[in-house]
Amino acid sequence: MAFGADELRVLRRALAHALHPAPLDDEDVQDCHRLAGSVDEAVREARRLRAFLLADLARYRDALPGSATGYLELLQDALAAGYEPGPEDLAALRGLRHGAVAAALLERCRCLAEQSVRARLAGQRTAPAPRTRLLALPGGRGRAAAAAQQPSPKPAPDPAPKPVPKPSEVFPPRRRPAAPPPEKRAAS
């Protein structure tokens, strides 16, 4: 992610404020909100691009072996961006392992898949926490000051649990097929 000169100026002021808290004027608060909005939009765009690239990778994988070259290039790019190969990728690479590039990618994907499984089993895998919206800055005028003045609402009581349906309600009994008309039985 790249920042422009104005965005860097706002970021520098926000960091300076974090180190040395002081009241902010309205313009600085608005600048910080605009910067937070820009960062949020960049994160959303990155998610859309990642989803597109993963869908493109799946299309190329489904078209194998005719799309081997394109699939291998897309897989390399996805791995460089942090993609964790799945079983379908390993199976596709096993089918293409006669090529040097595919064989090297298969070995790399095996190592990455093994590391991923070990990390999940050890419970050490931590997904990045989703970024929360910046609602107000300390010292600035905003929602935080208004929220501090209002009493917190009482939590609503939990609704009654829904009854669990019986298996006969979920899976109705099968109906036997209707018997053929009498004239068809006589002809048989």
PDB file of C-alpha atoms in Angstrom:
ATOM      1  CA  MET A   1       0.000   0.000   0.000  1.00  0.00           C
ATOM      2  CA  ALA A   2       1.377   3.388  -0.948  1.00  0.00           C
ATOM      3  CA  PHE A   3       0.521   6.693   0.702  1.00  0.00           C
ATOM      4  CA  GLY A   4       0.475  10.082  -0.970  1.00  0.00           C
ATOM      5  CA  ALA A   5       2.142  13.176   0.486  1.00  0.00           C
ATOM      6  CA  ASP A   6      -1.086  14.422   2.117  1.00  0.00           C
ATOM      7  CA  GLU A   7      -1.828  11.015   3.580  1.00  0.00           C
ATOM      8  CA  LEU A   8       1.691  10.781   5.014  1.00  0.00           C
ATOM      9  CA  ARG A   9       1.269  14.210   6.580  1.00  0.00           C
ATOM     10  CA  VAL A  10      -1.976  13.078   8.269  1.00  0.00           C
ATOM     11  CA  LEU A  11      -0.382   9.818   9.361  1.00  0.00           C
ATOM     12  CA  ARG A  12       2.630  11.630  10.796  1.00  0.00           C
ATOM     13  CA  ARG A  13       0.356  13.982  12.784  1.00  0.00           C
ATOM     14  CA  ALA A  14      -1.733  11.042  14.071  1.00  0.00           C
ATOM     15  CA  LEU A  15       1.385   9.184  15.183  1.00  0.00           C
ATOM     16  CA  ALA A  16       2.742  12.307  16.866  1.00  0.00           C
ATOM     17  CA  HIS A  17      -0.574  12.687  18.657  1.00  0.00           C
ATOM     18  CA  ALA A  18      -0.435   9.058  19.783  1.00  0.00           C
ATOM     19  CA  LEU A  19       3.005   9.662  21.290  1.00  0.00           C
ATOM     20  CA  HIS A  20       2.167  13.056  22.805  1.00  0.00           C
ATOM     21  CA  PRO A  21      -1.573  13.282  23.441  1.00  0.00           C
ATOM     22  CA  ALA A  22      -3.063  16.719  23.104  1.00  0.00           C
ATOM     23  CA  PRO A  23      -6.482  17.980  22.020  1.00  0.00           C
ATOM     24  CA  LEU A  24      -6.987  17.816  18.267  1.00  0.00           C
ATOM     25  CA  ASP A  25      -8.799  20.409  16.253  1.00  0.00           C
ATOM     26  CA  ASP A  26     -11.733  19.404  14.036  1.00  0.00           C
ATOM     27  CA  GLU A  27      -9.698  19.541  10.821  1.00  0.00           C
ATOM     28  CA  ASP A  28      -7.139  17.025  12.114  1.00  0.00           C
ATOM     29  CA  VAL A  29      -9.911  14.686  13.263  1.00  0.00           C
ATOM     30  CA  GLN A  30     -11.601  14.913   9.842  1.00  0.00           C
ATOM     31  CA  ASP A  31      -8.265  14.253   8.103  1.00  0.00           C
ATOM     32  CA  CYS A  32      -7.765  11.137  10.240  1.00  0.00           C
ATOM     33  CA  HIS A  33     -11.281   9.914   9.428  1.00  0.00           C
ATOM     34  CA  ARG A  34     -10.644  10.414   5.693  1.00  0.00           C
ATOM     35  CA  LEU A  35      -7.346   8.531   5.957  1.00  0.00           C
ATOM     36  CA  ALA A  36      -9.054   5.683   7.826  1.00  0.00           C
ATOM     37  CA  GLY A  37     -11.705   5.550   5.108  1.00  0.00           C
ATOM     38  CA  SER A  38      -9.032   5.402   2.409  1.00  0.00           C
ATOM     39  CA  VAL A  39      -7.230   2.580   4.215  1.00  0.00           C
ATOM     40  CA  ASP A  40     -10.515   0.691   4.625  1.00  0.00           C
ATOM     41  CA  GLU A  41     -11.253   1.066   0.903  1.00  0.00           C
ATOM     42  CA  ALA A  42      -7.760  -0.205   0.032  1.00  0.00           C
ATOM     43  CA  VAL A  43      -8.290  -3.249   2.270  1.00  0.00           C
ATOM     44  CA  ARG A  44     -11.671  -3.974   0.628  1.00  0.00           C
ATOM     45  CA  GLU A  45     -10.112  -3.652  -2.822  1.00  0.00           C
ATOM     46  CA  ALA A  46      -7.313  -6.039  -1.839  1.00  0.00           C
ATOM     47  CA  ARG A  47      -9.924  -8.583  -0.688  1.00  0.00           C
ATOM     48  CA  ARG A  48     -11.817  -8.263  -3.982  1.00  0.00           C
ATOM     49  CA  LEU A  49      -8.600  -8.710  -5.948  1.00  0.00           C
ATOM     50  CA  ARG A  50      -7.651 -11.779  -3.891  1.00  0.00           C
ATOM     51  CA  ALA A  51     -11.086 -13.328  -4.431  1.00  0.00           C
ATOM     52  CA  PHE A  52     -10.802 -12.695  -8.180  1.00  0.00           C
ATOM     53  CA  LEU A  53      -7.325 -14.220  -8.362  1.00  0.00           C
ATOM     54  CA  LEU A  54      -8.398 -17.314  -6.401  1.00  0.00           C
ATOM     55  CA  ALA A  55     -11.424 -17.765  -8.685  1.00  0.00           C
ATOM     56  CA  ASP A  56      -9.138 -17.395 -11.699  1.00  0.00           C
ATOM     57  CA  LEU A  57      -6.772 -19.999 -10.229  1.00  0.00           C
ATOM     58  CA  ALA A  58      -9.702 -22.401  -9.751  1.00  0.00           C
ATOM     59  CA  ARG A  59     -10.823 -21.867 -13.383  1.00  0.00           C
ATOM     60  CA  TYR A  60      -7.339 -22.639 -14.668  1.00  0.00           C
ATOM     61  CA  ARG A  61      -7.104 -25.687 -12.387  1.00  0.00           C
ATOM     62  CA  ASP A  62     -10.440 -26.980 -13.694  1.00  0.00           C
ATOM     63  CA  ALA A  63      -9.213 -26.605 -17.283  1.00  0.00           C
ATOM     64  CA  LEU A  64      -6.059 -28.696 -16.763  1.00  0.00           C
ATOM     65  CA  PRO A  65      -4.044 -30.118 -18.519  1.00  0.00           C
ATOM     66  CA  GLY A  66      -4.701 -27.670 -21.365  1.00  0.00           C
ATOM     67  CA  SER A  67      -4.082 -24.628 -19.143  1.00  0.00           C
ATOM     68  CA  ALA A  68      -0.963 -25.946 -17.406  1.00  0.00           C
ATOM     69  CA  THR A  69       1.263 -22.976 -18.207  1.00  0.00           C
ATOM     70  CA  GLY A  70      -1.250 -20.379 -17.038  1.00  0.00           C
ATOM     71  CA  TYR A  71      -2.144 -22.416 -13.956  1.00  0.00           C
ATOM     72  CA  LEU A  72       1.495 -22.776 -12.894  1.00  0.00           C
ATOM     73  CA  GLU A  73       2.094 -19.023 -13.294  1.00  0.00           C
ATOM     74  CA  LEU A  74      -1.037 -18.122 -11.341  1.00  0.00           C
ATOM     75  CA  LEU A  75      -0.172 -20.613  -8.603  1.00  0.00           C
ATOM     76  CA  GLN A  76       3.322 -19.142  -8.254  1.00  0.00           C
ATOM     77  CA  ASP A  77       1.844 -15.642  -7.944  1.00  0.00           C
ATOM     78  CA  ALA A  78      -0.734 -16.827  -5.415  1.00  0.00           C
ATOM     79  CA  LEU A  79       1.916 -18.592  -3.316  1.00  0.00           C
ATOM     80  CA  ALA A  80       4.040 -15.428  -3.334  1.00  0.00           C
ATOM     81  CA  ALA A  81       0.990 -13.521  -2.018  1.00  0.00           C
ATOM     82  CA  GLY A  82       0.519 -15.934   0.905  1.00  0.00           C
ATOM     83  CA  TYR A  83      -1.931 -18.465  -0.603  1.00  0.00           C
ATOM     84  CA  GLU A  84      -2.052 -21.814   1.181  1.00  0.00           C
ATOM     85  CA  PRO A  85      -2.384 -24.622  -1.360  1.00  0.00           C
ATOM     86  CA  GLY A  86      -5.282 -26.994  -0.866  1.00  0.00           C
ATOM     87  CA  PRO A  87      -5.732 -30.681  -1.702  1.00  0.00           C
ATOM     88  CA  GLU A  88      -7.053 -29.789  -5.161  1.00  0.00           C
ATOM     89  CA  ASP A  89      -3.826 -27.902  -5.924  1.00  0.00           C
ATOM     90  CA  LEU A  90      -1.685 -30.829  -4.781  1.00  0.00           C
ATOM     91  CA  ALA A  91      -3.731 -33.241  -6.905  1.00  0.00           C
ATOM     92  CA  ALA A  92      -3.435 -30.981  -9.956  1.00  0.00           C
ATOM     93  CA  LEU A  93       0.323 -30.658  -9.481  1.00  0.00           C
ATOM     94  CA  ARG A  94       0.714 -34.422  -9.135  1.00  0.00           C
ATOM     95  CA  GLY A  95      -0.892 -34.754 -12.557  1.00  0.00           C
ATOM     96  CA  LEU A  96       1.562 -32.227 -14.006  1.00  0.00           C
ATOM     97  CA  ARG A  97       4.720 -33.327 -12.171  1.00  0.00           C
ATOM     98  CA  HIS A  98       6.422 -34.506 -15.370  1.00  0.00           C
ATOM     99  CA  GLY A  99       7.454 -30.869 -15.972  1.00  0.00           C
ATOM    100  CA  ALA A 100      10.318 -29.317 -14.003  1.00  0.00           C
ATOM    101  CA  VAL A 101       8.308 -26.252 -12.942  1.00  0.00           C
ATOM    102  CA  ALA A 102       5.360 -28.365 -11.812  1.00  0.00           C
ATOM    103  CA  ALA A 103       7.622 -30.745  -9.884  1.00  0.00           C
ATOM    104  CA  ALA A 104       9.292 -27.841  -8.053  1.00  0.00           C
ATOM    105  CA  LEU A 105       5.898 -26.281  -7.287  1.00  0.00           C
ATOM    106  CA  LEU A 106       4.584 -29.625  -6.048  1.00  0.00           C
ATOM    107  CA  GLU A 107       7.452 -29.887  -3.565  1.00  0.00           C
ATOM    108  CA  ARG A 108       6.953 -26.287  -2.426  1.00  0.00           C
ATOM    109  CA  CYS A 109       3.185 -26.797  -2.025  1.00  0.00           C
ATOM    110  CA  ARG A 110       3.709 -30.024  -0.074  1.00  0.00           C
ATOM    111  CA  CYS A 111       5.972 -28.190   2.372  1.00  0.00           C
ATOM    112  CA  LEU A 112       3.524 -25.294   2.732  1.00  0.00           C
ATOM    113  CA  ALA A 113       0.544 -27.614   3.219  1.00  0.00           C
ATOM    114  CA  GLU A 114       2.442 -29.625   5.817  1.00  0.00           C
ATOM    115  CA  GLN A 115       3.410 -26.460   7.719  1.00  0.00           C
ATOM    116  CA  SER A 116      -0.184 -25.252   7.611  1.00  0.00           C
ATOM    117  CA  VAL A 117      -1.548 -28.538   8.960  1.00  0.00           C
ATOM    118  CA  ARG A 118       1.053 -28.677  11.725  1.00  0.00           C
ATOM    119  CA  ALA A 119       0.322 -25.094  12.745  1.00  0.00           C
ATOM    120  CA  ARG A 120      -3.433 -25.757  12.845  1.00  0.00           C
ATOM    121  CA  LEU A 121      -2.949 -28.908  14.899  1.00  0.00           C
ATOM    122  CA  ALA A 122      -0.664 -27.095  17.317  1.00  0.00           C
ATOM    123  CA  GLY A 123      -3.187 -24.295  17.647  1.00  0.00           C
ATOM    124  CA  GLN A 124      -0.553 -21.746  16.755  1.00  0.00           C
ATOM    125  CA  ARG A 125      -2.167 -20.515  13.596  1.00  0.00           C
ATOM    126  CA  THR A 126      -3.412 -17.025  14.150  1.00  0.00           C
ATOM    127  CA  ALA A 127      -5.366 -15.245  11.474  1.00  0.00           C
ATOM    128  CA  PRO A 128      -4.855 -11.528  11.266  1.00  0.00           C
ATOM    129  CA  ALA A 129      -7.474  -9.721  13.296  1.00  0.00           C
ATOM    130  CA  PRO A 130      -9.961  -7.796  11.203  1.00  0.00           C
ATOM    131  CA  ARG A 131      -9.351  -4.083  11.270  1.00  0.00           C
ATOM    132  CA  THR A 132     -11.963  -2.141  13.162  1.00  0.00           C
ATOM    133  CA  ARG A 133     -13.361   1.191  12.074  1.00  0.00           C
ATOM    134  CA  LEU A 134     -11.816   4.293  13.550  1.00  0.00           C
ATOM    135  CA  LEU A 135     -14.759   5.966  15.229  1.00  0.00           C
ATOM    136  CA  ALA A 136     -13.062   8.745  17.133  1.00  0.00           C
ATOM    137  CA  LEU A 137      -9.656   9.850  18.256  1.00  0.00           C
ATOM    138  CA  PRO A 138      -8.828  10.514  21.903  1.00  0.00           C
ATOM    139  CA  GLY A 139      -8.880  14.229  22.523  1.00  0.00           C
ATOM    140  CA  GLY A 140     -10.911  14.886  19.391  1.00  0.00           C
ATOM    141  CA  ARG A 141     -14.571  15.769  19.230  1.00  0.00           C
ATOM    142  CA  GLY A 142     -16.589  12.849  18.016  1.00  0.00           C
ATOM    143  CA  ARG A 143     -18.696   9.874  18.841  1.00  0.00           C
ATOM    144  CA  ALA A 144     -16.572   8.799  21.797  1.00  0.00           C
ATOM    145  CA  ALA A 145     -17.446  11.938  23.768  1.00  0.00           C
ATOM    146  CA  ALA A 146     -21.133  11.572  22.956  1.00  0.00           C
ATOM    147  CA  ALA A 147     -21.077   7.862  23.826  1.00  0.00           C
ATOM    148  CA  ALA A 148     -19.434   8.574  27.184  1.00  0.00           C
ATOM    149  CA  GLN A 149     -22.275  10.923  28.143  1.00  0.00           C
ATOM    150  CA  GLN A 150     -25.069   8.464  27.320  1.00  0.00           C
ATOM    151  CA  PRO A 151     -25.814   5.623  29.727  1.00  0.00           C
ATOM    152  CA  SER A 152     -25.226   2.197  28.269  1.00  0.00           C
ATOM    153  CA  PRO A 153     -28.461   0.394  27.343  1.00  0.00           C
ATOM    154  CA  LYS A 154     -29.390  -2.729  29.254  1.00  0.00           C
ATOM    155  CA  PRO A 155     -28.814  -5.908  27.282  1.00  0.00           C
ATOM    156  CA  ALA A 156     -31.960  -7.519  25.945  1.00  0.00           C
ATOM    157  CA  PRO A 157     -32.931 -10.807  27.559  1.00  0.00           C
ATOM    158  CA  ASP A 158     -32.073 -13.892  25.566  1.00  0.00           C
ATOM    159  CA  PRO A 159     -35.013 -15.135  23.519  1.00  0.00           C
ATOM    160  CA  ALA A 160     -36.429 -18.546  24.350  1.00  0.00           C
ATOM    161  CA  PRO A 161     -34.574 -21.320  22.540  1.00  0.00           C
ATOM    162  CA  LYS A 162     -36.266 -22.692  19.453  1.00  0.00           C
ATOM    163  CA  PRO A 163     -37.629 -26.212  19.768  1.00  0.00           C
ATOM    164  CA  VAL A 164     -35.578 -28.873  18.036  1.00  0.00           C
ATOM    165  CA  PRO A 165     -37.593 -30.530  15.252  1.00  0.00           C
ATOM    166  CA  LYS A 166     -38.203 -34.259  15.321  1.00  0.00           C
ATOM    167  CA  PRO A 167     -36.539 -36.386  12.633  1.00  0.00           C
ATOM    168  CA  SER A 168     -39.973 -37.198  11.198  1.00  0.00           C
ATOM    169  CA  GLU A 169     -40.571 -33.460  10.697  1.00  0.00           C
ATOM    170  CA  VAL A 170     -37.270 -32.911   8.962  1.00  0.00           C
ATOM    171  CA  PHE A 171     -37.297 -36.102   6.901  1.00  0.00           C
ATOM    172  CA  PRO A 172     -40.898 -36.989   6.009  1.00  0.00           C
ATOM    173  CA  PRO A 173     -41.664 -40.664   5.343  1.00  0.00           C
ATOM    174  CA  ARG A 174     -41.180 -41.845   1.781  1.00  0.00           C
ATOM    175  CA  ARG A 175     -44.267 -42.539  -0.231  1.00  0.00           C
ATOM    176  CA  ARG A 176     -44.517 -45.768  -2.153  1.00  0.00           C
ATOM    177  CA  PRO A 177     -44.955 -45.324  -5.878  1.00  0.00           C
ATOM    178  CA  ALA A 178     -48.543 -45.625  -6.992  1.00  0.00           C
ATOM    179  CA  ALA A 179     -49.509 -48.999  -8.418  1.00  0.00           C
ATOM    180  CA  PRO A 180     -49.852 -49.050 -12.211  1.00  0.00           C
ATOM    181  CA  PRO A 181     -53.419 -48.932 -13.579  1.00  0.00           C
ATOM    182  CA  PRO A 182     -55.171 -52.348 -13.849  1.00  0.00           C
ATOM    183  CA  GLU A 183     -55.057 -52.473 -17.677  1.00  0.00           C
ATOM    184  CA  LYS A 184     -51.231 -52.255 -17.635  1.00  0.00           C
ATOM    185  CA  ARG A 185     -50.966 -55.067 -15.094  1.00  0.00           C
ATOM    186  CA  ALA A 186     -53.080 -57.382 -17.230  1.00  0.00           C
ATOM    187  CA  ALA A 187     -50.905 -56.733 -20.296  1.00  0.00           C
ATOM    188  CA  SER A 188     -47.694 -57.640 -18.492  1.00  0.00           C
TER     189      SER A 188
END
